[in-house]
Amino acid sequence: MTAVQRREAVVRVAVEVFAREGFHATTTVAIADLAGVSQPYLFRLFDSKRAVFLAAAELATADAARAFTAAAGDADGVAALRAGERAWRRMVGAGSPFAFQWQLHAAAAADPVIRAAAARHWGVLWRTVASTTGLPDPALAAFFGRMLLVGATCALRPGPPPSAARPPRPGRPFTTATAPTARGTRAAPAPAAARPRPAAR
């Protein structure tokens, strides 16, 4: 294994560990042990835990962007969006690149360097979807809103990634009636105020 390959292997392990444990709870010892290297060797590659975290952010974002464009293939518009969404839903789950994104946003709140990186990576994903699909900003905003909701439900209810969930049809409002859960998209009970009342007699 070359030095470049070993570095990428270490960063891939870091994505998984940070995704599960978060920036502050993760130790460089844990990353080094799971990657099969010593902690001194890890610090030959990176000068700090934050540097490892930033490298993990680069890799997680690149993987997500590559997965979206590969799934879309030669399609564009709604067809490309649906294909990319299916690919991204398969990447949601404990230790996944999208679980890492949640940890990236959490760490960004208290660290201006990480915050700048998180904003840059968000822009990369937005531009990837925009250039691949050619869809307008409102459609992109709805799409990213769906993905954030999928990620949130998985973070709150760890379980199998919702890979089998079918994205909502274009033009169909994404409401609590079709909210995705950690087990996929399922019907949710309508709020009491939205339930039809029996006709007055």
Coordinates of N, CA and C in Angstrom, one line a residue:
M1 N 0.8 -1.2 0.0 CA 0.0 0.0 0.0 C 0.9 1.2 0.0
T2 N 0.6 2.2 -0.9 CA 1.4 3.4 -1.0 C 1.0 4.3 0.1
A3 N 1.8 5.4 0.3 CA 1.5 6.3 1.4 C 0.2 7.0 1.1
V4 N -0.1 7.3 -0.2 CA -1.3 8.0 -0.5 C -2.5 7.1 -0.2
Q5 N -2.4 5.8 -0.5 CA -3.5 4.8 -0.3 C -3.7 4.7 1.2
R6 N -2.6 4.6 2.0 CA -2.7 4.5 3.4 C -3.4 5.7 4.0
R7 N -3.0 6.9 3.5 CA -3.7 8.1 4.1 C -5.2 8.1 3.8
E8 N -5.6 7.7 2.6 CA -7.0 7.6 2.3 C -7.7 6.6 3.2
A9 N -7.0 5.4 3.4 CA -7.6 4.4 4.3 C -7.9 4.9 5.7
V10 N -6.9 5.7 6.2 CA -7.0 6.3 7.5 C -8.2 7.3 7.5
V11 N -8.3 8.1 6.5 CA -9.4 9.1 6.4 C -10.7 8.4 6.3
R12 N -10.8 7.3 5.6 CA -12.1 6.6 5.5 C -12.5 6.1 6.9
V13 N -11.6 5.6 7.6 CA -11.9 5.1 9.0 C -12.3 6.3 9.8
A14 N -11.6 7.4 9.6 CA -12.0 8.6 10.4 C -13.4 9.1 10.1
V15 N -13.8 9.0 8.9 CA -15.2 9.4 8.5 C -16.2 8.5 9.3
E16 N -16.0 7.2 9.4 CA -16.9 6.3 10.1 C -16.9 6.6 11.6
V17 N -15.7 6.8 12.2 CA -15.6 7.0 13.6 C -16.2 8.4 14.0
F18 N -15.8 9.4 13.3 CA -16.4 10.7 13.6 C -17.9 10.7 13.4
A19 N -18.4 10.0 12.4 CA -19.8 9.9 12.1 C -20.6 9.3 13.3
R20 N -19.9 8.3 13.9 CA -20.6 7.6 15.0 C -20.4 8.4 16.4
E21 N -19.2 8.9 16.6 CA -18.9 9.5 17.9 C -18.9 11.0 18.0
G22 N -18.8 11.7 16.9 CA -18.7 13.1 16.9 C -17.3 13.6 17.0
F23 N -17.1 14.9 16.7 CA -15.8 15.4 16.7 C -15.1 15.4 18.1
H24 N -15.8 15.8 19.1 CA -15.2 15.9 20.4 C -15.0 14.6 21.1
A25 N -15.9 13.7 20.9 CA -15.8 12.4 21.6 C -14.8 11.4 21.0
T26 N -14.5 11.6 19.7 CA -13.6 10.8 19.0 C -12.1 11.0 19.4
T27 N -11.4 10.0 19.6 CA -9.9 10.2 19.9 C -9.1 9.7 18.7
T28 N -7.9 10.3 18.6 CA -7.0 9.9 17.5 C -6.5 8.5 17.8
V29 N -6.5 8.0 19.0 CA -6.1 6.6 19.3 C -7.1 5.7 18.7
A30 N -8.4 6.0 18.8 CA -9.4 5.1 18.3 C -9.3 5.0 16.7
I31 N -9.1 6.2 16.1 CA -8.9 6.2 14.7 C -7.7 5.4 14.3
A32 N -6.6 5.6 14.9 CA -5.4 4.9 14.6 C -5.5 3.4 14.8
D33 N -6.2 3.0 15.9 CA -6.4 1.5 16.1 C -7.2 0.9 15.0
L34 N -8.3 1.5 14.7 CA -9.2 0.9 13.7 C -8.6 1.0 12.3
A35 N -7.7 1.9 12.1 CA -7.0 2.0 10.8 C -5.8 1.1 10.7
G36 N -5.4 0.5 11.8 CA -4.3 -0.3 11.8 C -2.9 0.4 11.7
V37 N -2.9 1.6 12.3 CA -1.6 2.4 12.3 C -1.4 2.8 13.7
S38 N -0.2 3.3 14.0 CA 0.1 3.8 15.3 C -0.4 5.3 15.4
Q39 N -0.6 5.8 16.6 CA -0.9 7.2 16.8 C 0.2 8.1 16.3
P40 N 1.5 7.8 16.6 CA 2.5 8.6 16.0 C 2.5 8.7 14.5
Y41 N 2.2 7.6 13.9 CA 2.1 7.6 12.4 C 0.9 8.5 11.9
L42 N -0.2 8.4 12.7 CA -1.3 9.3 12.3 C -0.9 10.7 12.4
F43 N -0.1 11.1 13.4 CA 0.3 12.5 13.5 C 1.4 12.9 12.5
R44 N 2.0 11.9 11.9 CA 2.9 12.2 10.7 C 2.1 12.6 9.5
L45 N 0.8 12.1 9.4 CA 0.0 12.4 8.3 C -0.8 13.7 8.6
F46 N -1.2 13.9 9.8 CA -2.0 15.1 10.2 C -1.5 15.7 11.5
D47 N -1.5 17.0 11.5 CA -0.9 17.7 12.7 C -1.8 17.8 13.9
S48 N -3.1 17.5 13.7 CA -4.1 17.6 14.8 C -5.3 16.8 14.5
K49 N -6.1 16.6 15.5 CA -7.4 15.9 15.3 C -8.3 16.7 14.4
R50 N -8.2 18.0 14.5 CA -9.1 18.8 13.6 C -8.7 18.6 12.1
A51 N -7.4 18.5 11.9 CA -6.9 18.2 10.5 C -7.4 16.9 10.0
V52 N -7.5 15.9 10.8 CA -8.1 14.6 10.4 C -9.6 14.8 10.1
F53 N -10.2 15.6 10.9 CA -11.7 15.8 10.7 C -11.9 16.6 9.4
L54 N -11.1 17.6 9.1 CA -11.3 18.3 7.9 C -11.0 17.5 6.7
A55 N -10.0 16.6 6.8 CA -9.8 15.6 5.7 C -10.9 14.7 5.5
A56 N -11.5 14.3 6.6 CA -12.7 13.4 6.5 C -13.9 14.1 5.9
A57 N -14.0 15.4 6.2 CA -15.1 16.2 5.5 C -14.9 16.3 4.0
E58 N -13.7 16.5 3.6 CA -13.4 16.5 2.2 C -13.7 15.2 1.5
L59 N -13.4 14.1 2.1 CA -13.7 12.8 1.5 C -15.1 12.4 1.5
A60 N -15.8 12.7 2.6 CA -17.3 12.5 2.7 C -18.0 13.3 1.7
T61 N -17.7 14.5 1.5 CA -18.3 15.3 0.5 C -18.0 14.8 -0.9
A62 N -16.8 14.5 -1.2 CA -16.4 14.0 -2.5 C -17.1 12.7 -2.8
D63 N -17.3 11.8 -1.9 CA -18.0 10.6 -2.1 C -19.4 10.8 -2.4
A64 N -20.1 11.8 -1.6 CA -21.5 12.1 -1.9 C -21.7 12.7 -3.3
A65 N -20.8 13.6 -3.6 CA -21.0 14.2 -5.0 C -20.8 13.2 -6.1
R66 N -19.8 12.3 -5.9 CA -19.5 11.3 -6.9 C -20.6 10.3 -7.0
A67 N -21.2 10.0 -5.9 CA -22.3 9.0 -5.9 C -23.5 9.6 -6.6
F68 N -23.8 10.9 -6.4 CA -25.0 11.5 -7.1 C -24.8 11.6 -8.6
T69 N -23.6 12.0 -9.0 CA -23.4 12.1 -10.5 C -23.4 10.8 -11.1
A70 N -22.8 9.8 -10.5 CA -22.7 8.4 -11.0 C -24.1 7.8 -11.2
A71 N -25.0 8.1 -10.1 CA -26.3 7.5 -10.2 C -27.2 8.2 -11.3
A72 N -27.0 9.5 -11.5 CA -27.7 10.2 -12.5 C -27.4 9.8 -13.9
G73 N -26.1 9.5 -14.1 CA -25.7 9.1 -15.4 C -25.9 10.2 -16.5
D74 N -26.6 9.8 -17.5 CA -26.9 10.7 -18.6 C -28.2 11.4 -18.4
A75 N -28.9 11.1 -17.4 CA -30.2 11.7 -17.1 C -30.1 13.2 -16.7
D76 N -31.1 13.9 -16.8 CA -31.2 15.2 -16.2 C -32.6 15.5 -15.6
G77 N -32.7 16.7 -15.1 CA -34.0 17.0 -14.6 C -34.5 16.1 -13.4
V78 N -35.8 15.9 -13.4 CA -36.4 15.1 -12.3 C -35.8 13.7 -12.3
A79 N -35.6 13.1 -13.4 CA -35.0 11.7 -13.5 C -33.7 11.7 -12.8
A80 N -32.8 12.6 -13.0 CA -31.5 12.7 -12.4 C -31.6 12.9 -10.9
L81 N -32.6 13.7 -10.5 CA -32.8 14.0 -9.1 C -33.2 12.7 -8.4
R82 N -34.2 12.0 -9.0 CA -34.7 10.8 -8.4 C -33.5 9.7 -8.2
A83 N -32.7 9.6 -9.3 CA -31.6 8.6 -9.2 C -30.6 9.0 -8.2
G84 N -30.3 10.3 -8.1 CA -29.3 10.8 -7.1 C -29.8 10.6 -5.7
E85 N -31.1 10.9 -5.5 CA -31.7 10.8 -4.2 C -31.7 9.3 -3.7
R86 N -32.0 8.4 -4.6 CA -31.9 7.0 -4.2 C -30.5 6.6 -3.8
A87 N -29.5 7.1 -4.6 CA -28.1 6.9 -4.2 C -27.7 7.4 -2.8
W88 N -28.2 8.7 -2.6 CA -27.9 9.3 -1.3 C -28.6 8.6 -0.1
R89 N -29.8 8.1 -0.4 CA -30.5 7.4 0.7 C -29.8 6.1 1.1
R90 N -29.1 5.5 0.1 CA -28.3 4.3 0.5 C -27.1 4.7 1.3
M91 N -26.7 5.9 1.3 CA -25.5 6.4 2.1 C -25.9 6.9 3.4
V92 N -27.2 6.8 3.8 CA -27.6 7.3 5.1 C -27.6 6.1 6.1
G93 N -27.1 6.4 7.3 CA -27.0 5.4 8.3 C -25.9 5.6 9.3
A94 N -25.8 4.9 10.3 CA -24.7 5.0 11.3 C -23.4 4.8 10.7
G95 N -22.4 5.8 10.9 CA -21.1 5.7 10.4 C -21.0 6.0 8.9
S96 N -22.0 6.6 8.3 CA -22.0 6.9 6.9 C -21.6 8.3 6.6
P97 N -21.3 8.6 5.3 CA -20.9 10.0 5.0 C -22.0 11.0 5.4
F98 N -23.3 10.6 5.3 CA -24.3 11.6 5.7 C -24.4 11.7 7.2
A99 N -24.1 10.7 7.9 CA -24.1 10.8 9.4 C -22.9 11.7 9.8
F100 N -21.8 11.6 9.0 CA -20.7 12.5 9.2 C -21.1 13.9 9.0
Q101 N -21.9 14.2 8.0 CA -22.4 15.6 7.7 C -23.0 16.2 8.9
W102 N -23.8 15.4 9.6 CA -24.5 15.9 10.9 C -23.4 16.3 11.9
Q103 N -22.4 15.5 12.0 CA -21.4 15.8 13.0 C -20.5 17.0 12.6
L104 N -20.4 17.1 11.3 CA -19.7 18.3 10.7 C -20.4 19.6 11.1
H105 N -21.7 19.6 10.9 CA -22.5 20.8 11.2 C -22.5 21.1 12.7
A106 N -22.5 20.0 13.5 CA -22.5 20.2 15.0 C -21.2 20.8 15.4
A107 N -20.1 20.3 14.9 CA -18.7 20.8 15.2 C -18.6 22.3 14.7
A108 N -19.2 22.6 13.6 CA -19.1 23.9 13.0 C -19.6 25.0 13.9
A109 N -20.5 24.7 14.8 CA -21.1 25.7 15.7 C -20.1 26.4 16.6
A110 N -19.1 25.7 17.0 CA -18.1 26.2 17.9 C -16.7 26.4 17.4
D111 N -16.5 26.2 16.1 CA -15.2 26.2 15.5 C -15.3 27.0 14.2
P112 N -14.7 28.2 14.1 CA -14.8 28.9 12.8 C -14.1 28.3 11.6
V113 N -13.1 27.5 11.9 CA -12.4 26.9 10.8 C -13.3 25.7 10.2
I114 N -13.8 25.0 11.1 CA -14.7 23.9 10.7 C -16.0 24.5 10.1
R115 N -16.5 25.6 10.6 CA -17.6 26.3 10.0 C -17.4 26.7 8.6
A116 N -16.3 27.2 8.3 CA -16.0 27.6 6.9 C -15.9 26.4 6.0
A117 N -15.3 25.3 6.5 CA -15.2 24.1 5.7 C -16.6 23.5 5.5
A118 N -17.5 23.5 6.5 CA -18.8 23.0 6.3 C -19.6 23.8 5.3
A119 N -19.5 25.1 5.3 CA -20.2 26.0 4.3 C -19.6 25.7 2.9
R120 N -18.3 25.4 2.8 CA -17.8 25.1 1.5 C -18.3 23.8 1.0
H121 N -18.4 22.8 1.8 CA -18.8 21.5 1.4 C -20.3 21.5 1.1
W122 N -21.1 22.2 1.8 CA -22.5 22.4 1.5 C -22.6 23.0 0.1
G123 N -21.8 24.0 -0.2 CA -21.9 24.6 -1.6 C -21.5 23.6 -2.6
V124 N -20.5 22.7 -2.4 CA -20.1 21.7 -3.3 C -21.3 20.8 -3.7
L125 N -22.0 20.3 -2.6 CA -23.1 19.4 -2.9 C -24.3 20.1 -3.6
W126 N -24.5 21.4 -3.2 CA -25.6 22.1 -3.9 C -25.3 22.3 -5.4
R127 N -24.0 22.7 -5.7 CA -23.6 22.9 -7.1 C -23.6 21.6 -7.9
T128 N -23.3 20.5 -7.2 CA -23.3 19.2 -7.9 C -24.7 18.8 -8.3
V129 N -25.6 19.0 -7.4 CA -27.0 18.6 -7.7 C -27.6 19.6 -8.8
A130 N -27.2 20.9 -8.7 CA -27.7 21.9 -9.6 C -27.2 21.6 -11.0
S131 N -25.9 21.4 -11.1 CA -25.3 21.2 -12.5 C -25.7 19.8 -13.1
T132 N -26.0 18.8 -12.2 CA -26.4 17.5 -12.8 C -27.8 17.5 -13.2
T133 N -28.7 18.1 -12.5 CA -30.1 18.1 -12.8 C -30.6 19.2 -13.6
G134 N -30.0 20.4 -13.5 CA -30.5 21.6 -14.2 C -31.8 22.1 -13.6
L135 N -32.2 21.7 -12.5 CA -33.4 22.1 -11.9 C -33.3 23.5 -11.2
P136 N -34.4 24.2 -11.0 CA -34.3 25.5 -10.4 C -34.1 25.4 -8.9
D137 N -33.7 26.6 -8.3 CA -33.4 26.6 -6.9 C -34.6 26.1 -6.0
P138 N -35.9 26.4 -6.2 CA -36.9 25.8 -5.4 C -36.9 24.3 -5.3
A139 N -36.7 23.7 -6.5 CA -36.7 22.2 -6.5 C -35.5 21.7 -5.7
L140 N -34.3 22.4 -5.8 CA -33.1 22.0 -5.1 C -33.3 22.1 -3.6
A141 N -34.0 23.2 -3.2 CA -34.2 23.5 -1.8 C -35.1 22.4 -1.2
A142 N -36.2 22.0 -2.0 CA -37.1 20.9 -1.5 C -36.3 19.6 -1.4
F143 N -35.4 19.3 -2.3 CA -34.6 18.1 -2.3 C -33.7 18.1 -1.1
F144 N -33.0 19.1 -0.9 CA -32.1 19.1 0.3 C -32.8 19.1 1.6
G145 N -34.0 19.7 1.6 CA -34.9 19.6 2.8 C -35.3 18.2 3.1
R146 N -35.6 17.4 2.0 CA -35.9 16.0 2.2 C -34.7 15.3 2.8
M147 N -33.6 15.5 2.2 CA -32.4 14.8 2.7 C -32.0 15.1 4.1
L148 N -32.2 16.4 4.5 CA -31.9 16.8 5.9 C -32.9 16.1 6.8
L149 N -34.2 15.9 6.4 CA -35.1 15.3 7.2 C -34.8 13.8 7.3
V150 N -34.4 13.2 6.3 CA -34.0 11.7 6.3 C -32.8 11.6 7.3
G151 N -31.8 12.5 7.2 CA -30.7 12.4 8.1 C -31.1 12.6 9.5
A152 N -32.0 13.5 9.8 CA -32.4 13.8 11.1 C -33.1 12.6 11.8
T153 N -34.0 12.0 11.0 CA -34.7 10.8 11.5 C -33.8 9.7 11.8
C154 N -32.8 9.5 11.0 CA -31.8 8.4 11.2 C -31.0 8.7 12.4
A155 N -30.6 10.0 12.6 CA -29.8 10.4 13.8 C -30.6 10.2 15.1
L156 N -31.9 10.4 15.0 CA -32.7 10.3 16.2 C -33.2 8.9 16.5
R157 N -33.3 8.1 15.4 CA -33.7 6.7 15.5 C -32.8 5.8 14.7
P158 N -31.6 5.5 15.3 CA -30.6 4.7 14.5 C -31.2 3.4 14.1
G159 N -31.0 3.1 12.8 CA -31.5 1.8 12.3 C -31.0 1.6 10.9
P160 N -31.6 0.7 10.1 CA -31.2 0.5 8.8 C -31.4 1.7 7.9
P161 N -30.5 2.1 7.0 CA -30.7 3.2 6.1 C -32.0 3.1 5.3
P162 N -32.7 4.2 5.1 CA -34.0 4.1 4.3 C -33.7 3.9 2.8
S163 N -33.0 2.9 2.4 CA -32.6 2.8 1.0 C -33.8 2.4 0.1
A164 N -34.8 1.7 0.7 CA -35.9 1.3 -0.1 C -37.0 2.3 -0.2
A165 N -36.8 3.5 0.5 CA -37.8 4.5 0.4 C -37.9 5.1 -0.9
R166 N -39.1 5.3 -1.4 CA -39.3 5.9 -2.7 C -39.4 7.4 -2.6
P167 N -38.6 8.2 -3.3 CA -38.7 9.7 -3.3 C -40.1 10.1 -3.7
P168 N -40.7 11.2 -3.1 CA -42.0 11.7 -3.5 C -42.0 12.1 -4.9
R169 N -43.2 12.0 -5.6 CA -43.3 12.4 -7.0 C -43.2 13.9 -7.1
P170 N -42.6 14.4 -8.2 CA -42.5 15.8 -8.4 C -43.8 16.5 -8.3
G171 N -43.8 17.6 -7.7 CA -45.0 18.4 -7.5 C -45.9 18.0 -6.3
R172 N -45.5 16.8 -5.7 CA -46.3 16.3 -4.6 C -45.7 17.0 -3.3
P173 N -46.5 17.6 -2.5 CA -45.9 18.3 -1.3 C -45.3 17.2 -0.4
F174 N -44.2 17.6 0.2 CA -43.5 16.7 1.1 C -44.0 17.1 2.5
T175 N -44.9 16.3 3.0 CA -45.5 16.7 4.3 C -45.3 15.6 5.3
T176 N -45.8 15.8 6.5 CA -45.7 14.8 7.6 C -46.4 13.5 7.2
A177 N -47.3 13.5 6.2 CA -48.0 12.3 5.8 C -47.1 11.4 5.1
T178 N -46.0 11.9 4.5 CA -45.0 11.0 3.9 C -43.6 11.2 4.4
A179 N -43.5 11.6 5.7 CA -42.2 11.8 6.3 C -41.4 10.6 6.3
P180 N -40.1 10.6 5.9 CA -39.3 9.4 6.0 C -38.9 9.2 7.4
T181 N -38.7 7.9 7.8 CA -38.2 7.5 9.1 C -37.0 6.7 8.9
A182 N -36.4 6.2 10.0 CA -35.2 5.4 9.8 C -35.5 4.1 9.1
R183 N -36.7 3.7 9.0 CA -37.0 2.4 8.4 C -37.6 2.7 7.0
G184 N -37.6 3.9 6.5 CA -38.1 4.2 5.2 C -39.3 5.2 5.3
T185 N -39.9 5.4 4.2 CA -41.0 6.4 4.1 C -42.3 5.6 4.5
R186 N -43.0 6.2 5.4 CA -44.2 5.6 5.9 C -45.2 6.6 6.2
A187 N -46.5 6.3 6.2 CA -47.5 7.2 6.5 C -47.5 7.6 8.0
A188 N -47.6 8.9 8.2 CA -47.7 9.4 9.6 C -49.1 9.9 9.9
P189 N -49.5 9.8 11.1 CA -50.9 10.3 11.4 C -51.0 11.7 11.2
A190 N -52.1 12.1 10.6 CA -52.3 13.6 10.4 C -52.6 14.3 11.7
P191 N -52.1 15.5 11.9 CA -52.4 16.3 13.1 C -53.9 16.3 13.3
A192 N -54.3 16.4 14.6 CA -55.7 16.4 14.9 C -56.5 17.5 14.2
A193 N -55.8 18.7 14.1 CA -56.5 19.8 13.4 C -56.8 19.6 11.9
A194 N -56.0 18.7 11.4 CA -56.1 18.4 9.9 C -57.1 17.3 9.6
R195 N -57.6 16.6 10.6 CA -58.4 15.4 10.4 C -59.8 15.9 10.1
P196 N -60.5 15.3 9.1 CA -61.9 15.8 8.8 C -62.8 15.5 9.9
R197 N -63.7 16.5 10.2 CA -64.7 16.4 11.2 C -66.0 15.8 10.7
P198 N -66.6 15.1 11.5 CA -67.9 14.5 11.0 C -68.9 15.7 10.7
A199 N -69.7 15.5 9.7 CA -70.7 16.5 9.4 C -71.7 16.6 10.6
A200 N -72.1 17.9 10.8 CA -73.0 18.1 11.9 C -74.4 17.6 11.5
R201 N -75.1 17.0 12.5 CA -76.4 16.4 12.3 C -77.5 17.4 12.6

